[in-house]
Coordinates of C-alpha atoms and ligand atoms in Angstrom, one line a residue:
X1 CA 22.0 22.0 -5.9
X2 CA 23.6 18.6 -6.2
X3 CA 22.4 15.4 -7.9
X4 CA 19.1 13.8 -7.0
X5 CA 19.6 10.1 -6.1
X6 CA 17.1 7.4 -6.7
X7 CA 16.3 5.0 -3.9
X8 CA 14.4 1.7 -4.1
X9 CA 13.4 1.2 -0.4
X10 CA 12.5 -2.4 -0.7
X11 CA 11.0 -4.9 1.8
X12 CA 13.9 -7.3 1.5
X13 CA 16.6 -5.3 -0.2
X14 CA 17.2 -1.6 -1.0
X15 CA 19.3 0.0 -3.6
X16 CA 20.6 3.5 -4.5
X17 CA 21.4 4.9 -7.9
X18 CA 22.4 8.1 -9.6
X19 CA 22.5 9.5 -13.1
X20 CA 26.0 10.0 -14.4
X21 CA 26.5 11.4 -17.9
X22 CA 22.9 10.6 -18.7
X23 CA 23.2 6.9 -17.6
X24 CA 21.9 5.4 -14.4
X25 CA 24.6 4.0 -12.2
X26 CA 24.0 1.7 -9.2
X27 CA 26.3 2.6 -6.3
X28 CA 27.9 -0.6 -5.0
X29 CA 26.9 -0.3 -1.4
X30 CA 27.6 -3.5 0.5
X31 CA 29.5 -4.8 -2.5
X32 CA 26.8 -5.6 -5.0
X33 CA 24.5 -2.5 -4.5
X34 CA 21.8 -4.9 -3.3
X35 CA 21.5 -3.9 0.4
X36 CA 19.4 -6.0 2.8
X37 CA 16.7 -3.9 4.4
X38 CA 17.7 -5.2 7.8
X39 CA 18.6 -3.3 11.0
X40 CA 20.2 -5.0 14.1
X41 CA 21.5 -3.8 17.5
X42 CA 24.6 -5.5 18.7
X43 CA 24.5 -4.1 22.2
X44 CA 26.7 -1.1 21.3
X45 CA 25.7 0.1 17.9
X46 CA 23.0 -0.2 15.3
X47 CA 24.0 -2.2 12.2
X48 CA 22.3 -1.8 8.9
X49 CA 22.5 -3.7 5.6
X50 CA 24.6 -6.8 5.0
X51 CA 26.2 -6.7 8.5
X52 CA 22.7 -6.6 10.1
X53 CA 21.5 -9.3 7.8
X54 CA 24.4 -11.6 8.9
X55 CA 23.6 -10.9 12.6
X56 CA 19.8 -11.3 12.1
X57 CA 20.2 -15.0 11.6
X58 CA 21.7 -15.6 15.0
X59 CA 19.9 -12.8 16.9
X60 CA 16.4 -12.4 15.3
X61 CA 15.0 -10.8 18.5
X62 CA 17.6 -8.0 18.2
X63 CA 17.0 -7.4 14.5
X64 CA 14.3 -5.9 12.3
X65 CA 13.4 -7.2 8.8
X66 CA 10.7 -6.3 6.4
X67 CA 9.8 -3.0 8.1
X68 CA 8.3 -1.8 4.9
X69 CA 5.3 -4.0 5.7
X70 CA 4.6 -1.8 8.8
X71 CA 4.9 1.6 7.1
X72 CA 1.8 3.7 7.7
X73 CA 1.0 1.8 11.0
X74 CA 1.6 2.9 14.6
X75 CA 3.3 -0.4 15.5
X76 CA 6.3 0.2 17.8
X77 CA 9.5 -1.7 17.2
X78 CA 12.1 -2.5 19.9
X79 CA 15.9 -2.5 19.4
X80 CA 17.9 -2.7 22.5
X81 CA 16.1 -0.6 25.1
X82 CA 14.6 1.8 22.7
X83 CA 11.3 1.8 20.9
X84 CA 11.1 3.0 17.3
X85 CA 8.4 3.9 14.7
X86 CA 8.6 2.1 11.4
X87 CA 9.6 5.5 9.9
X88 CA 12.6 5.5 12.2
X89 CA 13.8 2.1 11.1
X90 CA 13.3 3.0 7.4
X91 CA 15.2 6.3 8.1
X92 CA 18.1 4.2 9.4
X93 CA 18.2 2.3 6.1
X94 CA 18.0 5.5 4.1
X95 CA 20.7 7.1 6.1
X96 CA 22.9 4.1 5.7
X97 CA 22.4 4.0 1.9
X98 CA 23.2 7.7 1.6
X99 CA 26.2 7.7 3.9
X100 CA 27.7 4.7 2.1
X101 CA 27.0 6.3 -1.3
X102 CA 28.7 9.5 0.0
X103 CA 31.8 7.6 1.0
X104 CA 32.0 5.7 -2.2
X105 CA 31.2 8.6 -4.5
X106 CA 32.8 11.4 -2.5
X107 CA 29.8 13.7 -2.7
X108 CA 26.9 14.6 -0.3
X109 CA 23.6 12.9 -0.8
X110 CA 20.8 15.3 0.2
X111 CA 18.0 15.1 -2.4
X112 CA 16.3 11.8 -3.3
X113 CA 13.5 10.2 -5.2
X114 CA 12.1 7.2 -3.3
X115 CA 10.0 4.5 -4.9
X116 CA 7.0 2.7 -3.3
X117 CA 4.7 -0.1 -4.5
X118 CA 2.0 1.3 -6.8
X119 CA -0.6 -0.1 -4.4
X120 CA 0.8 1.8 -1.3
X121 CA -2.0 3.8 0.4
X122 CA -1.6 7.5 1.2
X123 CA -0.7 6.6 4.8
X124 CA 2.1 4.4 3.6
X125 CA 3.4 7.1 1.1
X126 CA 3.3 9.7 3.8
X127 CA 5.2 7.5 6.2
X128 CA 7.8 7.0 3.5
X129 CA 8.2 10.8 3.1
X130 CA 8.5 11.1 6.9
X131 CA 11.2 8.4 6.9
X132 CA 13.2 10.5 4.4
X133 CA 12.8 13.6 6.6
X134 CA 13.9 11.7 9.7
X135 CA 17.0 10.6 7.7
X136 CA 17.7 14.3 7.1
X137 CA 16.9 14.1 3.3
X138 CA 14.8 16.2 1.0
X139 CA 12.4 13.8 -0.7
X140 CA 11.8 15.4 -4.1
X141 CA 9.3 12.8 -5.3
X142 CA 7.7 9.5 -4.4
X143 CA 7.2 7.4 -7.5
X144 CA 5.6 4.0 -8.1
X145 CA 8.1 1.1 -8.5
X146 CA 6.7 -0.2 -11.8
X147 CA 6.8 3.3 -13.2
X148 CA 10.4 3.5 -12.3
X149 CA 11.1 0.2 -13.8
X150 CA 9.5 1.3 -17.1
X151 CA 11.5 4.5 -17.1
X152 CA 14.6 2.4 -16.8
X153 CA 13.5 0.0 -19.5
X154 CA 12.6 2.9 -21.8
X155 CA 16.0 4.4 -21.1
X156 CA 17.8 1.1 -21.9
X157 CA 15.8 0.5 -25.0
X158 CA 16.6 4.1 -26.2
X159 CA 20.3 3.7 -25.4
X160 CA 20.9 0.0 -26.4
X161 CA 21.4 -0.4 -30.1
X162 CA 19.4 -3.2 -31.6
X163 CA 17.1 -3.6 -28.6
X164 CA 14.5 -1.3 -30.1
X165 CA 11.8 -3.2 -32.0
X166 CA 10.0 -2.1 -35.2
X167 CA 7.1 -0.5 -33.5
X168 CA 9.3 1.7 -31.4
X169 CA 11.4 2.5 -34.4
X170 CA 8.3 3.7 -36.2
X171 CA 7.7 6.1 -33.3
X172 CA 4.6 4.3 -32.2
X173 CA 3.6 3.9 -28.6
X174 CA 4.0 0.5 -27.0
X175 CA 2.2 -1.2 -24.1
X176 CA 4.2 -2.7 -21.3
X177 CA 3.1 -4.9 -18.4
X178 CA 5.4 -4.6 -15.3
X179 CA 5.2 -7.7 -13.1
X180 CA 6.9 -6.9 -9.8
X181 CA 7.3 -9.7 -7.2
X182 CA 9.7 -8.7 -4.4
X183 CA 10.3 -9.9 -0.9
X184 CA 7.1 -8.6 0.6
X185 CA 4.9 -7.0 -2.0
X186 CA 3.4 -7.8 -5.4
X187 CA 2.5 -5.1 -8.0
X188 CA 1.4 -5.3 -11.6
X189 CA 1.0 -2.3 -13.8
X190 CA 0.1 -1.7 -17.4
X191 CA 1.8 1.3 -19.1
X192 CA 1.8 3.0 -22.3
X193 CA 5.3 4.0 -23.3
X194 CA 5.8 6.7 -25.9
X195 CA 7.1 10.2 -25.7
X196 CA 5.5 10.1 -22.3
X197 CA 5.1 7.1 -20.0
X198 CA 1.5 6.7 -18.9
X199 CA 0.3 4.3 -16.2
X200 CA -3.0 2.9 -17.5
X201 CA -3.7 0.6 -14.6
X202 CA -2.0 -0.7 -11.5
X203 CA -3.0 -3.2 -8.9
X204 CA -1.4 -5.7 -6.6
X205 CA -1.1 -7.1 -3.1
X206 CA 0.8 -5.5 -0.3
X207 CA 1.0 -8.8 1.6
X208 CA 2.4 -11.2 -1.0
X209 CA 6.0 -11.7 -1.7
X210 CA 9.1 -13.9 -1.4
X211 CA 8.7 -14.2 2.4
X212 CA 5.4 -16.0 1.9
X213 CA 7.2 -18.5 -0.4
X214 CA 9.9 -19.0 2.2
X215 CA 7.3 -19.6 4.9
X216 CA 5.7 -22.5 2.9
X217 CA 9.1 -24.2 2.7
X218 CA 9.7 -23.6 6.5
X219 CA 6.5 -25.4 7.3
X220 CA 7.6 -28.3 5.1
X221 CA 11.0 -28.5 6.9
X222 CA 9.4 -28.2 10.3
X223 CA 7.2 -31.2 9.4
X224 CA 10.4 -33.1 8.3
X225 CA 12.0 -32.3 11.7
X226 CA 8.9 -33.5 13.5
X227 CA 8.8 -36.8 11.5
X228 CA 12.5 -37.6 11.9
X229 CA 13.4 -36.0 15.3
X230 CA 10.0 -35.9 17.0
X231 CA 10.5 -32.2 17.8
X232 CA 7.9 -29.6 17.2
X233 CA 9.7 -26.3 16.6
X234 CA 6.6 -24.4 15.3
X235 CA 6.8 -21.8 18.1
X236 CA 10.5 -21.7 18.7
X237 CA 11.6 -18.3 17.4
X238 CA 15.4 -18.9 17.0
X239 CA 14.7 -22.1 15.0
X240 CA 12.2 -20.3 12.8
X241 CA 14.7 -17.5 12.1
X242 CA 17.4 -20.0 11.1
X243 CA 15.0 -22.1 9.0
X244 CA 13.7 -19.0 7.1
X245 CA 17.2 -18.3 5.9
X246 CA 17.7 -22.0 5.0
X247 CA 14.4 -21.9 3.1
X248 CA 15.3 -18.7 1.3
X249 CA 18.6 -20.2 0.2
X250 CA 16.9 -23.4 -1.0
X251 CA 14.3 -21.3 -2.9
X252 CA 17.0 -19.2 -4.7
X253 CA 18.9 -22.4 -5.5
X254 CA 15.8 -23.9 -7.0
X255 CA 15.7 -21.1 -9.6
X256 CA 18.8 -22.7 -11.2
X257 CA 18.6 -26.3 -10.2
X258 CA 15.8 -28.9 -10.4
X259 CA 16.7 -30.5 -7.1
X260 CA 18.4 -29.2 -3.9
X261 CA 19.5 -30.8 -0.7
X262 CA 18.4 -28.9 2.4
X263 CA 21.0 -29.8 5.0
X264 CA 21.4 -28.0 8.3
X265 CA 22.9 -28.9 11.6
X266 CA 22.6 -27.1 14.9
X267 CA 19.1 -25.9 14.4
X268 CA 18.3 -24.3 17.8
X269 CA 15.7 -26.2 19.8
X270 CA 14.2 -25.4 23.3
X271 CA 16.2 -25.9 26.5
X272 CA 19.5 -25.1 24.8
X273 CA 19.4 -28.2 22.6
X274 CA 19.8 -28.4 18.8
X275 CA 18.8 -30.7 16.0
X276 CA 19.5 -31.2 12.3
X277 CA 17.7 -31.8 9.1
X278 CA 18.7 -33.3 5.8
X279 CA 16.2 -33.7 2.9
X280 CA 16.0 -33.4 -0.8
X281 CA 13.5 -31.0 -2.3
X282 CA 12.6 -30.6 -6.0
X283 CA 11.6 -27.5 -8.0
X284 CA 8.5 -29.4 -8.9
X285 CA 7.5 -29.9 -5.3
X286 CA 8.3 -26.3 -4.5
X287 CA 6.1 -25.1 -7.4
X288 CA 3.2 -27.3 -6.1
X289 CA 3.6 -26.0 -2.6
X290 CA 3.4 -22.4 -3.7
X291 CA 1.1 -22.7 -6.7
X292 CA -1.8 -20.8 -5.0
X293 CA 0.6 -17.8 -4.3
X294 CA 1.7 -17.6 -8.0
X295 CA -2.0 -18.0 -9.0
X296 CA -2.9 -15.0 -6.8
X297 CA -0.4 -12.8 -8.8
X298 CA -2.1 -13.9 -12.0
X299 CA -5.5 -12.9 -10.8
X300 CA -4.0 -9.4 -10.4
X301 CA -2.5 -9.6 -13.9
X302 CA -5.9 -10.2 -15.3
X303 CA -7.4 -7.4 -13.3
X304 CA -4.8 -4.9 -14.4
X305 CA -5.4 -5.9 -18.1
X306 CA -9.1 -5.5 -17.6
X307 CA -8.7 -2.1 -16.1
X308 CA -6.4 -1.0 -18.9
X309 CA -8.9 -2.5 -21.3
X310 CA -6.3 -4.5 -23.2
X311 CA -6.0 -8.1 -24.3
X312 CA -2.6 -10.0 -24.0
X313 CA -1.9 -9.6 -27.7
X314 CA -1.8 -5.8 -27.2
X315 CA 1.0 -6.0 -24.7
X316 CA 4.3 -5.5 -26.4
X317 CA 6.7 -5.9 -23.5
X318 CA 6.6 -7.7 -20.2
X319 CA 9.0 -6.3 -17.6
X320 CA 10.1 -8.4 -14.7
X321 CA 11.0 -6.6 -11.5
X322 CA 11.9 -8.1 -8.1
X323 CA 14.2 -11.0 -7.1
X324 CA 11.3 -13.5 -7.0
X325 CA 10.8 -13.1 -10.8
X326 CA 13.9 -15.2 -11.2
X327 CA 11.7 -18.2 -10.3
X328 CA 11.4 -20.1 -13.7
X329 CA 7.7 -20.7 -13.2
X330 CA 6.9 -17.0 -13.2
X331 CA 8.5 -16.3 -16.6
X332 CA 7.0 -19.6 -17.9
X333 CA 3.5 -18.5 -17.0
X334 CA 4.0 -15.0 -18.4
X335 CA 5.4 -16.5 -21.6
X336 CA 2.3 -18.7 -21.9
X337 CA 0.1 -15.7 -21.8
X338 CA 2.1 -13.1 -23.7
X339 CA 4.6 -15.1 -25.7
X340 CA 8.4 -15.5 -25.0
X341 CA 9.4 -12.7 -27.4
X342 CA 7.7 -10.1 -25.2
X343 CA 10.0 -10.7 -22.1
X344 CA 13.2 -8.7 -22.6
X345 CA 16.1 -9.1 -20.2
X346 CA 16.1 -6.2 -17.8
X347 CA 17.9 -6.6 -14.4
X348 CA 15.0 -7.3 -12.0
X349 CA 17.0 -6.2 -9.0
X350 CA 18.3 -2.8 -10.1
X351 CA 15.8 -1.5 -12.5
X352 CA 13.6 0.3 -9.9
X353 CA 16.5 2.3 -8.3
X354 CA 17.9 3.1 -11.7
X355 CA 14.5 4.3 -12.9
X356 CA 14.2 6.5 -9.7
X357 CA 17.6 8.0 -10.6
X358 CA 16.3 8.8 -14.1
X359 CA 13.3 10.5 -12.5
X360 CA 15.8 12.4 -10.3
X361 CA 17.6 13.5 -13.4
X362 CA 14.4 14.7 -15.0
X363 CA 13.6 16.8 -11.9
X364 CA 17.0 18.3 -11.8
X365 CA 16.8 19.2 -15.5
X366 CA 19.3 16.7 -16.9
X367 CA 19.0 15.8 -20.5
X368 CA 16.2 13.1 -20.2
X369 CA 13.3 13.0 -22.6
X370 CA 10.7 11.2 -20.6
X371 CA 7.8 12.9 -18.8
X372 CA 6.1 10.8 -16.3
X373 CA 2.4 10.4 -15.9
X374 CA 1.2 8.5 -12.8
X375 CA -2.2 7.4 -11.5
X376 CA -4.1 7.3 -8.2
X377 CA -3.9 3.8 -6.7
X378 CA -7.3 3.9 -4.9
X379 CA -10.6 5.6 -5.3
X380 CA -11.2 8.6 -3.1
X381 CA -14.8 9.1 -2.1
X382 CA -17.1 11.0 0.2
X383 CA -19.5 9.4 2.7
X384 CA -23.2 10.4 2.1
X385 CA -26.6 9.1 3.3
X386 CA -27.4 6.3 0.9
X387 CA -30.5 6.4 -1.4
X388 CA -30.6 2.6 -1.7
X389 CA -32.1 0.0 0.6
X390 CA -29.0 -2.1 1.3
X391 CA -26.9 0.6 2.9
X392 CA -27.5 3.4 5.3
X393 CA -24.3 5.3 4.2
X394 CA -22.6 5.1 0.9
X395 CA -19.2 6.2 -0.5
X396 CA -19.6 8.4 -3.6
X397 CA -16.4 8.4 -5.7
X398 CA -14.8 11.8 -6.4
X399 CA -11.5 10.7 -7.8
X400 CA -11.8 7.2 -9.2
X401 CA -8.9 4.8 -9.0
X402 CA -6.4 5.0 -11.9
X403 CA -7.0 8.7 -12.6
X404 CA -3.9 10.4 -13.9
X405 CA -2.2 12.6 -11.3
X406 CA -1.8 15.4 -10.3
X407 CA -5.6 15.8 -10.4
X408 CA -8.3 18.0 -8.9
X409 CA -11.9 16.8 -9.1
X410 CA -15.1 18.3 -7.6
X411 CA -18.6 17.1 -7.1
X412 CA -21.7 18.8 -5.8
X413 CA -23.7 17.3 -2.9
X414 CA -26.9 18.5 -1.4
X415 CA -27.8 19.1 2.3
X416 CA -30.6 17.0 3.6
X417 CA -32.4 19.2 6.0
X418 CA -33.8 22.7 6.3
X419 CA -31.5 25.0 8.3
X420 CA -28.9 22.3 8.5
X421 CA -26.1 23.6 10.7
X422 CA -23.2 21.6 9.5
X423 CA -22.1 18.9 7.2
X424 CA -19.6 16.3 8.3
X425 CA -17.3 15.4 5.4
X426 CA -15.6 12.0 5.6
X427 CA -13.0 11.1 3.1
X428 CA -12.6 7.4 2.3
X429 CA -10.1 5.5 0.3
X430 CA -11.1 2.2 -1.3
X431 CA -13.3 0.6 -3.9
X432 CA -16.4 -0.4 -2.0
X433 CA -19.7 1.5 -1.8
X434 CA -19.9 0.5 1.8
X435 CA -17.8 2.9 4.0
X436 CA -17.2 0.1 6.5
X437 CA -15.2 -1.8 3.9
X438 CA -13.0 1.2 3.0
X439 CA -10.4 3.2 4.9
X440 CA -11.3 6.5 6.5
X441 CA -8.4 8.8 5.8
X442 CA -9.7 12.1 7.0
X443 CA -12.7 14.2 8.0
X444 CA -13.8 17.7 8.6
X445 CA -16.9 19.7 9.5
X446 CA -18.3 22.4 7.3
X447 CA -20.3 24.9 9.3
X448 CA -23.3 25.9 7.2
X449 CA -25.1 29.2 6.9
X450 CA -28.9 28.8 7.4
X451 CA -30.4 27.7 4.2
X452 CA -33.2 25.7 2.5
X453 CA -32.7 21.9 2.3
X454 CA -30.9 20.7 -0.8
X455 CA -28.4 23.6 -0.6
X456 CA -25.4 22.7 -2.8
X457 CA -22.1 22.0 -1.3
X458 CA -19.1 21.7 -3.6
X459 CA -16.6 19.2 -2.5
X460 CA -13.2 19.2 -4.2
X461 CA -10.4 16.7 -3.8
X462 CA -6.8 17.2 -5.0
X463 CA -4.2 14.5 -5.3
X464 CA -0.7 15.6 -5.8
X465 CA 2.3 13.8 -7.4
X466 CA 3.3 12.3 -4.1
X467 CA -0.1 10.8 -3.6
X468 CA -1.1 13.3 -0.9
X469 CA -4.7 14.5 -0.6
X470 CA -6.3 17.9 0.0
X471 CA -10.0 18.6 0.5
X472 CA -11.8 21.9 -0.1
X473 CA -15.6 22.2 0.6
X474 CA -17.8 25.2 0.0
X475 CA -21.4 26.0 0.6
X476 CA -22.4 27.5 -2.7
X477 CA -23.8 31.0 -2.5
X478 CA -22.9 31.5 1.2
X479 CA -19.1 31.7 1.0
X480 CA -18.7 29.2 3.8
X481 CA -15.6 27.2 3.1
X482 CA -13.3 24.7 4.7
X483 CA -10.0 23.3 3.6
X484 CA -7.9 20.5 5.0
X485 CA -4.8 18.6 4.1
X486 CA -5.6 15.2 5.2
X487 CA -3.2 13.6 7.7
X488 CA -3.8 10.1 6.6
X489 CA -0.6 8.8 8.2
X490 CA -2.6 6.8 10.7
X491 CA -6.1 5.6 9.7
X492 CA -6.3 3.1 12.5
X493 CA -5.7 5.7 15.2
X494 CA -8.1 7.9 13.4
X495 CA -10.9 5.3 13.6
X496 CA -10.5 4.9 17.3
X497 CA -10.5 8.6 17.9
X498 CA -13.7 8.8 16.0
X499 CA -15.3 6.2 18.3
X500 CA -14.3 8.3 21.3
X501 CA -15.9 11.4 19.8
X502 CA -19.0 9.3 19.1
X503 CA -19.2 8.4 22.8
X504 CA -18.9 12.1 23.8
X505 CA -21.7 13.0 21.4
X506 CA -23.8 10.3 23.0
X507 CA -23.4 12.0 26.3
X508 CA -23.8 15.5 25.2
X509 CA -26.1 15.4 22.2
X510 CA -29.7 16.6 22.5
X511 CA -32.6 15.6 20.5
X512 CA -33.6 17.8 17.5
X513 CA -30.2 19.6 17.6
X514 CA -28.2 20.0 14.4
X515 CA -30.0 17.7 12.1
X516 CA -27.2 17.0 9.7
X517 CA -26.8 14.3 7.1
X518 CA -25.0 12.4 9.8
X519 CA -26.7 13.7 12.9
X520 CA -26.2 12.3 16.3
X521 CA -29.4 10.3 16.4
X522 CA -28.3 8.3 13.3
X523 CA -24.8 8.0 14.7
X524 CA -26.1 6.5 18.0
X525 CA -28.4 4.2 16.2
X526 CA -25.7 3.1 13.8
X527 CA -23.3 2.5 16.7
X528 CA -25.9 0.4 18.4
X529 CA -26.6 -1.6 15.3
X530 CA -22.9 -2.4 15.0
X531 CA -22.9 -3.7 18.6
X532 CA -26.1 -5.8 18.3
X533 CA -26.3 -9.4 17.4
X534 CA -28.2 -10.4 14.2
X535 CA -31.9 -10.8 14.9
X536 CA -35.3 -9.3 14.9
X537 CA -34.5 -6.4 17.2
X538 CA -31.5 -5.4 15.1
X539 CA -33.5 -5.6 11.9
X540 CA -36.3 -3.5 13.5
X541 CA -33.8 -0.8 14.5
X542 CA -32.3 -0.9 11.0
X543 CA -35.7 -0.5 9.4
X544 CA -36.5 2.4 11.7
X545 CA -33.2 4.1 10.9
X546 CA -33.9 3.7 7.2
X547 CA -37.4 5.3 7.6
X548 CA -35.7 8.1 9.5
X549 CA -33.1 8.6 6.7
X550 CA -35.9 8.6 4.1
X551 CA -38.0 11.1 6.1
X552 CA -35.0 13.4 6.5
X553 CA -34.3 13.2 2.8
X554 CA -37.8 13.9 1.8
X555 CA -38.3 16.5 4.6
X556 CA -41.5 14.7 5.4
X557 CA -43.7 15.7 8.4
X558 CA -42.9 12.3 9.8
X559 CA -39.4 13.3 10.8
X560 CA -40.2 14.1 14.5
X561 CA -42.4 11.1 15.0
X562 CA -39.7 8.7 13.5
X563 CA -37.0 10.4 15.5
X564 CA -39.0 9.9 18.7
X565 CA -39.4 6.2 17.9
X566 CA -35.8 5.9 17.2
X567 CA -34.7 7.6 20.4
X568 CA -37.0 5.5 22.5
X569 CA -35.6 2.4 20.8
X570 CA -32.1 3.5 21.5
X571 CA -32.8 4.4 25.1
X572 CA -34.8 1.2 25.9
Ligands
LIG601 P1 13.4 -7.7 -3.8 O1 12.4 -7.3 -2.8 O2 13.1 -7.3 -5.2 O3 14.8 -7.4 -3.4 O4 13.3 -9.3 -3.9 C1 13.7 -10.1 -2.9 C2 13.1 -11.4 -2.9 O5 13.5 -12.1 -4.1 C3 13.4 -12.3 -1.7 O6 12.3 -13.0 -1.3 C4 14.5 -13.2 -2.3 O7 14.5 -14.4 -1.6 C5 14.0 -13.4 -3.7 N1 15.0 -13.8 -4.7 C6 16.2 -13.3 -4.9 N2 16.9 -14.0 -5.8 C7 16.1 -15.0 -6.2 C8 16.2 -16.1 -7.1 N3 17.3 -16.3 -7.9 N4 15.2 -17.0 -7.2 C9 14.1 -16.8 -6.5 N5 13.9 -15.8 -5.6 C10 14.9 -14.9 -5.5

């Protein structure tokens, strides 16, 4: 069967590890094992990793960085004359890691566990699995990065003598907070570590990471160039590419020094010219410049603690993950909240891949004790007609956020009308009651047998260990059933498809037909409301629509009258 390798497919860097004699071992691809997640085309061949990173500085237009931020989108990326999906680029990185590991280790790499930020949506997870497939790999499991880090920490603390504190010695569970600030994403999770590792809460920000810190410094350097050389390079791509590397270097240096000199000659400028910059920059200035970014991470820390229902004194360990946590201000602020003794030294760069390798070992039956319990990162809900005044439609949660997975949950809903012919079931992901603020990840139509109003429909969602969703709906007592595995790879495309369908319905729909909870009259009215400017007319239509919803729900004799009013309003 072969070993299962653990891969941290990071925004900035990636890493591959495997379990050897019960211990995780990072494979030294590109020398250190920390492989830049960069792909570049040199006119002949595609380069990946350190070589691509070196080339990206001079040829940013022929290189792709931070593709992880695009996973789950339909964005096309160009390399040479070819267009690629984000999955293709991630597949190149995965293939490179596995080929290099094979050459270094002398064995085939076929089965992998890949880590993703805990906050990744289903679409992003699905895209990650797809990248693995396109790389010719069998993806055995997708696991959350903080969970992997905790697995590694747990392993280290079990293995390392003297690193185990009194509570663990006494066999009691401990609580850990994993603070993971990488190149492009931020995650924070609260875990209970005992015989099993349980994720109590996880939250974060998919658009916050080291790149944002670098950009702040780039803006500051651009200002300096403007002041000293009178040149505005804000829109000059080659200059920005060079300066982002300069900024990253300065940022990293500021983690060890209180002051750095940013000195760079031959910065590309328009019309084949170049310029230079020389300036001193202090850690204090950098911390002021990026304070709001660090603050944002601590808002998430508070949120995760609240969700886990724990106060800081109940956190026994704080685990740092991601290169950015080497910034002294991060550990200083965590120490302020949790106390210095709670921050053990675990390598922030390698712990995620090593944890994934441990998970791989668990799957392949190696002698590892831990069992992993993971949670859903988002609430999964069903759209229904709302019973309250502020919304027309409302999302009713079926699987709340932070539920342990795998999970299957069901809820009963009622039809709204007599002889309702069908019920449209729309699955949303997100925390809002308002469907417009959540992401539509899938939908299906359940054809109904003729029945009284308020006929029960059982809707069941399942969420598997890879974070994939399955929906089963059944009209109770009539054996009408539908089942879909939701293809949530592409919610944006889905939304536009839905609009097209809506237009078709507008052309084809007939009054009185198929009075479902989301029938075509309400859909047309809702579409119109969305297009209208705020004002009396829009409010009048909204009120009419609400009366119609109410009449439908109550099966009042007014339904036809209100429907006529609504239709004449729409057709005016
Ligand atoms: P990761 O995604 O975990 O590989 O983290 C990469 C991010 O960490 C990049 O933004 C790096 O610039 C940043 N980074 C790496 N080392 C350091 C350091 N010593 N101090 C500050 N940031 C660092």
